[in-house]
Tab-separated table of C-alpha atoms in Angstrom:
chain	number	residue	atom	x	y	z
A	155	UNK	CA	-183.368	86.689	-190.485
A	156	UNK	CA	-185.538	83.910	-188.664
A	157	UNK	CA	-186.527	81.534	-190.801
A	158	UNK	CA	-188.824	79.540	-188.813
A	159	UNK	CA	-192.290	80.024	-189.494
A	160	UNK	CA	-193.393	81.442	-185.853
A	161	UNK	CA	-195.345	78.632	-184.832
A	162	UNK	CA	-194.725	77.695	-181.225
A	163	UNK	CA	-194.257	74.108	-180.835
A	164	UNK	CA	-193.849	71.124	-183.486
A	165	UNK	CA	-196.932	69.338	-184.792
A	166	UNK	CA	-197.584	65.811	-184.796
A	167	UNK	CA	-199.051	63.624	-187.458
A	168	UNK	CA	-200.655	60.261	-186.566
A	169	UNK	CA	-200.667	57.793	-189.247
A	170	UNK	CA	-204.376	57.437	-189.098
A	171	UNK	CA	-204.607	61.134	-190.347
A	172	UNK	CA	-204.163	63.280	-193.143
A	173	UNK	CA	-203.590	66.876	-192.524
A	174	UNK	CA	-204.250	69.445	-194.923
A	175	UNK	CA	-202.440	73.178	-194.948
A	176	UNK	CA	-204.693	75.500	-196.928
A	177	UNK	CA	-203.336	78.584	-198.269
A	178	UNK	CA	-205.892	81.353	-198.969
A	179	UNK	CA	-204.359	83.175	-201.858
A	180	UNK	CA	-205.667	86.712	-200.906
A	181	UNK	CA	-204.536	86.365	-197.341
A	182	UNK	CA	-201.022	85.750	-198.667
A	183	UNK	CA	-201.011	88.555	-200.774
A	184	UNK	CA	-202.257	90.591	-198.108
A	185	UNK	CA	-199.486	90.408	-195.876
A	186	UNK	CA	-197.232	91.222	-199.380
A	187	UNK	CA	-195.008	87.968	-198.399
A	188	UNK	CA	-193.501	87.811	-201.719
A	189	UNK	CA	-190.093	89.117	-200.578
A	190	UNK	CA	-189.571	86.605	-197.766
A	191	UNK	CA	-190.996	83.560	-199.772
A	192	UNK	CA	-188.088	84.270	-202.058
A	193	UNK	CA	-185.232	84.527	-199.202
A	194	UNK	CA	-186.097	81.502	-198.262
A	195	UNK	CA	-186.006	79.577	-201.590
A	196	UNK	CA	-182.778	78.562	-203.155
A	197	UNK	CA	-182.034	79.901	-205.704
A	198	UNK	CA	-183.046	77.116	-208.513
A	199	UNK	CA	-186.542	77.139	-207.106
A	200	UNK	CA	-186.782	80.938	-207.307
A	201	UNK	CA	-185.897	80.564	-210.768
A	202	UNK	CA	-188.602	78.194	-211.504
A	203	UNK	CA	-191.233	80.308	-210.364
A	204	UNK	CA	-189.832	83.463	-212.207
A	205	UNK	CA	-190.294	81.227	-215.380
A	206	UNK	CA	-193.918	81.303	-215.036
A	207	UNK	CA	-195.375	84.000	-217.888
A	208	UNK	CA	-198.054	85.702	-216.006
A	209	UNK	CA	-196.966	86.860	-212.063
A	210	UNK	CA	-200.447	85.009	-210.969
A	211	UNK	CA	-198.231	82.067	-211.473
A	212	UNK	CA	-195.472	83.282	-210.202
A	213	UNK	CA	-196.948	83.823	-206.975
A	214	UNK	CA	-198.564	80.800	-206.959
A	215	UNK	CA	-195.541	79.103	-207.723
A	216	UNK	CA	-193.521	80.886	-204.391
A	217	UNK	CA	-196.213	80.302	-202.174
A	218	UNK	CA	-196.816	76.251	-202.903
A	219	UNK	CA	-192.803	75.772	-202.359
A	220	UNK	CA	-192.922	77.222	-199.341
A	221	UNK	CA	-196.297	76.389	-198.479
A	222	UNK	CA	-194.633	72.550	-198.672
A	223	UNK	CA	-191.388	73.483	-196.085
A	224	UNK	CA	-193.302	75.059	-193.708
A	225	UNK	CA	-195.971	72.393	-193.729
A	226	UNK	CA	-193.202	69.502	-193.441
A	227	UNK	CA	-190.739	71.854	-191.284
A	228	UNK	CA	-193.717	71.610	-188.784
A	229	UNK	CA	-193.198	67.851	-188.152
A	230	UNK	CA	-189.705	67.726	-188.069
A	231	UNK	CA	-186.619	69.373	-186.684
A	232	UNK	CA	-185.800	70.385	-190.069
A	233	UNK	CA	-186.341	74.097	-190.705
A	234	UNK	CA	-187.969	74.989	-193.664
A	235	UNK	CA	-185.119	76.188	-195.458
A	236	UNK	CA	-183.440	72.758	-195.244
A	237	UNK	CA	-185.480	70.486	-197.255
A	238	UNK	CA	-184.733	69.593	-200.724
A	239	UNK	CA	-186.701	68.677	-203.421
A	240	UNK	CA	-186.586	66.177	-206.872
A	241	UNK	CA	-189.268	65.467	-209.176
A	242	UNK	CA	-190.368	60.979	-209.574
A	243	UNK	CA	-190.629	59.227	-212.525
A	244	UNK	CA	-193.552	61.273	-213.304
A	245	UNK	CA	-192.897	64.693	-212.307
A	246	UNK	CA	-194.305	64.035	-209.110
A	247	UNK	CA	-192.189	66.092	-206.393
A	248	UNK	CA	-190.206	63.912	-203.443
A	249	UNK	CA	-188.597	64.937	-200.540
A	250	UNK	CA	-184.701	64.488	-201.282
A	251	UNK	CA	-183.402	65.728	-197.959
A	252	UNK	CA	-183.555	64.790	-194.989
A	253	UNK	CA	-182.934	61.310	-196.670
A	254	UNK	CA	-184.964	59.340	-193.926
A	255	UNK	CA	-188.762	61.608	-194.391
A	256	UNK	CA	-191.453	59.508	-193.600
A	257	UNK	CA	-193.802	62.018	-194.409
A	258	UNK	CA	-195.775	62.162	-197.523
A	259	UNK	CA	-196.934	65.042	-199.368
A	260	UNK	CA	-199.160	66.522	-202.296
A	261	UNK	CA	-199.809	70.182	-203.363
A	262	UNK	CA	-202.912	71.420	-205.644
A	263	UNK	CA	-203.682	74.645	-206.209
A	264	UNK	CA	-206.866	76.293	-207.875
A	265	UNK	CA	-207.817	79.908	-208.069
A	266	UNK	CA	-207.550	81.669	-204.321
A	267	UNK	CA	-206.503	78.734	-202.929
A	268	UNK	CA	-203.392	76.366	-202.577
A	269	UNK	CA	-203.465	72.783	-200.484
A	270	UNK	CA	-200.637	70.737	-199.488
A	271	UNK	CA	-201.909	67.386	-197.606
A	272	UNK	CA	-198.809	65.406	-195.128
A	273	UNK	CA	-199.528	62.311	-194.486
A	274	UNK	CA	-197.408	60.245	-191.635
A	275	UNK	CA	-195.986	57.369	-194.292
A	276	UNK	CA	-198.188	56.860	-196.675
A	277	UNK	CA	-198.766	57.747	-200.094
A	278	UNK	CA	-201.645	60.528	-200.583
A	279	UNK	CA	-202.487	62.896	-203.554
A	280	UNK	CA	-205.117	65.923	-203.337
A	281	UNK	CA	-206.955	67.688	-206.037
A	282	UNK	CA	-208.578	71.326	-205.364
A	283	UNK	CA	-211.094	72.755	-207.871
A	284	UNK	CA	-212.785	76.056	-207.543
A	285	UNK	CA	-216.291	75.282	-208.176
A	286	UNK	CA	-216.592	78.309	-210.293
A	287	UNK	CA	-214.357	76.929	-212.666
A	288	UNK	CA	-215.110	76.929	-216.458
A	289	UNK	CA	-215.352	73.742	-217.475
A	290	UNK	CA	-216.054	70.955	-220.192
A	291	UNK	CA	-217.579	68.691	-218.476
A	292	UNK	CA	-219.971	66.748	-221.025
A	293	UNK	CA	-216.894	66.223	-223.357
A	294	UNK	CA	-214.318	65.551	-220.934
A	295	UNK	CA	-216.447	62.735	-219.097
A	296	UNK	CA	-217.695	61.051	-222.368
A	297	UNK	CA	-214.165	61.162	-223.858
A	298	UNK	CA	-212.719	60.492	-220.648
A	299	UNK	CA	-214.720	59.220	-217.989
A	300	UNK	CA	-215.615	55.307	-217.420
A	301	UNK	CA	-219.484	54.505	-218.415
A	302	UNK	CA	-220.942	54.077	-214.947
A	303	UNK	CA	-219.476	57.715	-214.323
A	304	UNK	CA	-221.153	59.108	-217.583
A	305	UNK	CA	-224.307	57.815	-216.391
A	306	UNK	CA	-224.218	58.816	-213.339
A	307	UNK	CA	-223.621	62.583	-214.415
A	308	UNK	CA	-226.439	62.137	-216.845
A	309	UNK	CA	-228.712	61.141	-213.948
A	310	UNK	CA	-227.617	64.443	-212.433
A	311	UNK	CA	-230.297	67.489	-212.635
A	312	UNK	CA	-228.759	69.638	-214.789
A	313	UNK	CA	-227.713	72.499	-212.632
A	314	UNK	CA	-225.784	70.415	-210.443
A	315	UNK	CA	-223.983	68.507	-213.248
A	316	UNK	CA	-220.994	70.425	-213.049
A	317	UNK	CA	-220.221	70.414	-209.623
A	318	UNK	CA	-221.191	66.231	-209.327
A	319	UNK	CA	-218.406	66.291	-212.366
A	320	UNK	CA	-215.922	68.338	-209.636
A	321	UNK	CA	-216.692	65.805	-207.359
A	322	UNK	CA	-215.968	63.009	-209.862
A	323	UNK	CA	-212.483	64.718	-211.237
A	324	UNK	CA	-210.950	65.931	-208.086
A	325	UNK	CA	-211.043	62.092	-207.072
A	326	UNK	CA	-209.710	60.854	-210.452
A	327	UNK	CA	-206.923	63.734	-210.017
A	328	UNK	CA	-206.255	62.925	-206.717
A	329	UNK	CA	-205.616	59.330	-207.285
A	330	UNK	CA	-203.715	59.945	-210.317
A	331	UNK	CA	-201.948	62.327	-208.693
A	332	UNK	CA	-201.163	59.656	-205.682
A	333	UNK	CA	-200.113	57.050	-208.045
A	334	UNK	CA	-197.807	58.887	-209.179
A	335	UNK	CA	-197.927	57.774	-213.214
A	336	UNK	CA	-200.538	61.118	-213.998
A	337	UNK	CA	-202.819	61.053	-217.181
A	338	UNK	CA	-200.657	58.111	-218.771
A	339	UNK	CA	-203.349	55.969	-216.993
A	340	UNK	CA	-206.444	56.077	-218.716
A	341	UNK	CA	-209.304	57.422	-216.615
A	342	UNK	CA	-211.455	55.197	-217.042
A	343	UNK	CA	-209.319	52.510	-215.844
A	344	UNK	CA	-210.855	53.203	-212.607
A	345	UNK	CA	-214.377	54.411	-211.354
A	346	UNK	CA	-215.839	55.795	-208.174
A	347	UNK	CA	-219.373	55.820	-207.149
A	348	UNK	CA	-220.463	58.608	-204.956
A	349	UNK	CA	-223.416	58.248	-202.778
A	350	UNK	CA	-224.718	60.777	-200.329
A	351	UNK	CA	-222.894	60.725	-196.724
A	352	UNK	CA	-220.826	58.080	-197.650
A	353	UNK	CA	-217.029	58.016	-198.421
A	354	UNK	CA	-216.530	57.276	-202.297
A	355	UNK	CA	-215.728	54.097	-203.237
A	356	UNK	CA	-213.484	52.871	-206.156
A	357	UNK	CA	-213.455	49.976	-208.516
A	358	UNK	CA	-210.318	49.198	-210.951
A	359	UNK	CA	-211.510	48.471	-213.969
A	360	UNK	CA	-207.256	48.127	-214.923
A	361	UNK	CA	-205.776	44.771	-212.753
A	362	UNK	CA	-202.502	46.315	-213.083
A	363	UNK	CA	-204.056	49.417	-210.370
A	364	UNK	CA	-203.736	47.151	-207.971
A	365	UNK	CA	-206.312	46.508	-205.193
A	366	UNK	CA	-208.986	48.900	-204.539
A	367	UNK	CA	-209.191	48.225	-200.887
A	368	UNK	CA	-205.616	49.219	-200.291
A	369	UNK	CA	-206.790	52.871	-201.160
A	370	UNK	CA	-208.955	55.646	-199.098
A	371	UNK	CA	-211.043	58.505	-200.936
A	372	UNK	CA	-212.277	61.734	-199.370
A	373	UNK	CA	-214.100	63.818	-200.981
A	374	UNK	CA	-215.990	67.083	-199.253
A	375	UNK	CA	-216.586	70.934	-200.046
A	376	UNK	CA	-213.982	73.602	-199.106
A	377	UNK	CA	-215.225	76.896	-197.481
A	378	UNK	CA	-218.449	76.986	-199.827
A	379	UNK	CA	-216.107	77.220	-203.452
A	380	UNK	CA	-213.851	74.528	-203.560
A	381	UNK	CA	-214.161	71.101	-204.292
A	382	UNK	CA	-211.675	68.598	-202.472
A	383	UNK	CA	-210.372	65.230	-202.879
A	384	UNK	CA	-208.137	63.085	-200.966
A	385	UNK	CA	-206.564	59.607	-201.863
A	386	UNK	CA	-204.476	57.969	-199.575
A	387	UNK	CA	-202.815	54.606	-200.528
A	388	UNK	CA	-203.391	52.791	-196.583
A	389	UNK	CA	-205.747	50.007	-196.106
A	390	UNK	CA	-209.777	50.319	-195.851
A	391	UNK	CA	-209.167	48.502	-192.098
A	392	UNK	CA	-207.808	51.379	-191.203
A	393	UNK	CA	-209.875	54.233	-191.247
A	394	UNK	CA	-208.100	57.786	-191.524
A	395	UNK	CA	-209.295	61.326	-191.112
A	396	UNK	CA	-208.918	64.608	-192.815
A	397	UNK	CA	-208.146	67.839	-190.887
A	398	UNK	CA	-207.208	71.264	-191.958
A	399	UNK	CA	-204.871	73.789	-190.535
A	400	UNK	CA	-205.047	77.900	-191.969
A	401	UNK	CA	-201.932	79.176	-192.525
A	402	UNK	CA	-199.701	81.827	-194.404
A	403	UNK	CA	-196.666	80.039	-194.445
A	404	UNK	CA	-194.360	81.816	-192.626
A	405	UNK	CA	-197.012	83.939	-190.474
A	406	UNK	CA	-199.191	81.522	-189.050
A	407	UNK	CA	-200.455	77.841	-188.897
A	408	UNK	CA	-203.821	77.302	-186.945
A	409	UNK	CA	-205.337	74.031	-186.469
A	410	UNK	CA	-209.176	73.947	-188.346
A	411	UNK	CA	-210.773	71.522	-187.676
A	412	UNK	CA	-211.958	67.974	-189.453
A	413	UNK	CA	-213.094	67.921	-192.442
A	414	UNK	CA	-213.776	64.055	-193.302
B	69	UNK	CA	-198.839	71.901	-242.185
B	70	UNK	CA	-195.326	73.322	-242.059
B	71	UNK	CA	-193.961	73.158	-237.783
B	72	UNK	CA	-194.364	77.046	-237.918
B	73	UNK	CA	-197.782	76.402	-238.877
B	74	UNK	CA	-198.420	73.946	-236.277
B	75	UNK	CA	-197.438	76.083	-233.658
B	76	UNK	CA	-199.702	78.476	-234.788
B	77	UNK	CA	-202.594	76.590	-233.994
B	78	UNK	CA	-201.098	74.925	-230.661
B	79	UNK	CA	-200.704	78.799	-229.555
B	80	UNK	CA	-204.329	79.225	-231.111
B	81	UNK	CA	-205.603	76.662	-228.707
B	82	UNK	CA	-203.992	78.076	-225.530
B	83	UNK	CA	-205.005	81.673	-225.902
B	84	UNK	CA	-208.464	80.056	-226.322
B	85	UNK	CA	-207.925	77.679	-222.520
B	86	UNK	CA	-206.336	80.657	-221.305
B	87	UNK	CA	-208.481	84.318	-222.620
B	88	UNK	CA	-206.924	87.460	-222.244
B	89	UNK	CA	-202.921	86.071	-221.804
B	90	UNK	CA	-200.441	86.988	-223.543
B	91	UNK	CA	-198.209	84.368	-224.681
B	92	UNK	CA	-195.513	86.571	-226.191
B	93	UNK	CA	-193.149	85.485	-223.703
B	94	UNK	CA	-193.652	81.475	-223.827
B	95	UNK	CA	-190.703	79.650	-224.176
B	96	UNK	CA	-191.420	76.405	-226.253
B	97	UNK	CA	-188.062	74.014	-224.967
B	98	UNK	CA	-190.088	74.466	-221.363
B	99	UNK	CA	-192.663	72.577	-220.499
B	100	UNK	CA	-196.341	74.639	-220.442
B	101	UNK	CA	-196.633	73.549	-216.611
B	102	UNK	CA	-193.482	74.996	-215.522
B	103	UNK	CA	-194.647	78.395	-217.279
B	104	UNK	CA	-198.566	78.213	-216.968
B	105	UNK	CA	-201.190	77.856	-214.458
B	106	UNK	CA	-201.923	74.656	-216.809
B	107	UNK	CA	-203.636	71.388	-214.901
B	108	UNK	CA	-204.773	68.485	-216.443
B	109	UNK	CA	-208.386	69.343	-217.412
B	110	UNK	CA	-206.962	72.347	-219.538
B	111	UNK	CA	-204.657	70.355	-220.840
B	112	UNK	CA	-207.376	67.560	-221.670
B	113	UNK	CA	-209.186	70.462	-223.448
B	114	UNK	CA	-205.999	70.612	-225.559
B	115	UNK	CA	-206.210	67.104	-226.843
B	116	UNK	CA	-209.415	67.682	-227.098
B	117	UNK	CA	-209.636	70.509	-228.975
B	118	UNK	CA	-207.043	69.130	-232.002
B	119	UNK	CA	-209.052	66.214	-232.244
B	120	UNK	CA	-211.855	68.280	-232.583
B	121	UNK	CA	-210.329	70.665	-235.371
B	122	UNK	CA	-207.990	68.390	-237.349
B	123	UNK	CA	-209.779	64.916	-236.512
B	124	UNK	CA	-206.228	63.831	-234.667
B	125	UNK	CA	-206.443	61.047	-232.277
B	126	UNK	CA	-203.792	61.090	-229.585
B	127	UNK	CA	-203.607	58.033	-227.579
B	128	UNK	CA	-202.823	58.609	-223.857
B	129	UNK	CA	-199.836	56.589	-223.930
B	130	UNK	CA	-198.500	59.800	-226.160
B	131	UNK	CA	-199.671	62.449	-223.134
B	132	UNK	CA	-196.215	63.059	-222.383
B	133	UNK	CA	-195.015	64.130	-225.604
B	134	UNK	CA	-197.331	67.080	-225.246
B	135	UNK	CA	-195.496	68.314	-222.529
B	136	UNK	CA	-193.768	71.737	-224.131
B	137	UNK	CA	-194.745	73.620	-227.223
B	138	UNK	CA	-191.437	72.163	-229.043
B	139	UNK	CA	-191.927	68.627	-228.108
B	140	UNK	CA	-195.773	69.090	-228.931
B	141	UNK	CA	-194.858	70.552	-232.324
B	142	UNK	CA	-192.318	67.087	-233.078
B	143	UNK	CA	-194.882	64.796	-231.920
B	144	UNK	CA	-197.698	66.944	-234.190
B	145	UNK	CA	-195.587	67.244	-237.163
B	146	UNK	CA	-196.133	63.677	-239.122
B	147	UNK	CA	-199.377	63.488	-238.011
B	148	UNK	CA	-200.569	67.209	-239.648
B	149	UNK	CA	-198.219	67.406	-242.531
B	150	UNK	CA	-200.560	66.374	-244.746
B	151	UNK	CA	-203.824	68.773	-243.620
């Protein structure tokens, strides 16, 4: 059995980039992968997935872990059956083996899609949303959300207000997520003002967040139904990028193209 | 509210997040993450939704105790025993 996802020479990862490996759910399930997804996990994280009630999440649950080897596997000379895997003070998931990674990595996942964004070094979270998400968006931000962030989404015509409140949670996720610490830190210890063509920017309302300028936000729309964030924990001076690659892990990895 | 009772309306609350699921097969020592396609905002809706039916205030220090349906039943316990 070759357990090398068939992708013909190693990638590279500059640390002024940020790639992102997008899984398109049906496309997985089209090629019924399911079988070799679970050859290739051991056998603790084929257990964790067969935990999952509903076999939507089991599924999902296969195809993020080895969504993340094959994405890292791609960097390395470490095939993607010999990485392992423990869960940060928070739950959030580190690379364990091989001891000396300087990659970085987040998964998200929404409905039809999964995203797992490597960074070369630096710290990064990503949030996915499916736009047609159900949502509570009026009593999530006013619970939740800082004040300049309610009013913003009260300026917002009222057809758009759920997607501008996307926008606004897939960057509070993503940074969360990045940080490491999850919901323990309130959201509205931190804000972001969006603007038209312009990256987000943050303020930390919370001195203990650190400084804002030592953090990057991207933000941008996902084939048509997804919203996206990005936050990267590398300095304003130096600007990164965003690119995508297609894949099925296992099948194929092709390079998209940039996305912020 | 007796623990049996809580549970009740924890489970009440998820079928509501999640429609047309059958929770049968939950197991409450593991955490609702590890067993559902949970993420934050439904689990916001969650906090939300207790404070909206039995006026409790969770702070988010407390998030984490909410993590499984056992440890969310402990945390829940003093706070609806009296309702």
């Amino acid at each position: 059995m070759n357990l090398n996802p068939p992708i013909s020479s190693a990638w590279t990862l500059d640390r002024d980039r940020v790639d992102l490996w997008c899984v398109r759910w049906d496309a997985a399930l089209a090629l019924q992968m399911e079988d070799e997804y679970r050859r290739l996990l051991p056998e603790a994280e084929r257990a964790a997935c067969d935990r999952f009630v509903f076999a939507s999440g089991r599924q999902q649950c296969l195809i993020s872990r080895v969504l993340v080897r094959t994405a890292l596997a791609a960097y390395t000379n470490v095939a993607p059956d010999g990485w392992r895997f423990s869960a940060g003070a928070f739950g959030k998931p580190q690379v364990d083996h091989p001891t000396d990674c300087p990659l970085g990595f987040n998964l998200s996942h929404t409905a039809g899609l999964i995203a797992c964004a490597v960074s070369q070094g630096s710290i990064l979270g990503v949030d996915v949303e499916d736009l047609g998400r159900r949502v509570s968006d009026e009593s999530i931000a006013g619970r939740y959300f800082a004040p300049e962030e309610v009013a913003a989404l009260g300026m917002s015509p009222p057809l758009e207000r759920s997607t501008r409140f996307l926008e606004f949670w897939t960057l509070k996720e993503a940074f969360l997520k990045a940080h490491g610490a999850g919901l323990s830190i309130p959201l509205r210890a931190f804000s972001f003002t969006l603007a038209e063509n312009q990256p987000p920017r943050v303020q930390f309302h919370d001195p203990s967040l650190g400084d804002p300028r030592h953090w990057q936000f991207f933000a941008f729309r996902f084939a048509d139904r997804y919203q996206v964030a990005v936050a990267v924990n590398r300095p304003m001076e130096t600007p990164m990028s965003v690119r995508w690659v297609d894949t099925v892990p296992l099948r194929y990895a092709r390079l998209g193209g940039r996305l912020a | 509210m007796t623990p049996a009772e809580i549970r009740g309306q924890v489970l009440d609350i998820l079928e509501n997040i999640a429609p047309d699921e059958d929770l049968d097969s939950l197991q409450d020592d593991v955490s609702f993450r590890e067993q559902l396609e949970m993420d934050s905002m439904d689990f916001l809706d969650i906090v939300m939704e207790l404070r909206k039916r039995h006026r409790i205030q969770i702070p988010e220090e407390d998030y984490g105790q909410l993590a499984s349906m056992a440890s969310t039943v402990e945390y829940l316990t003093p706070l609806m025993k009296d309702i």
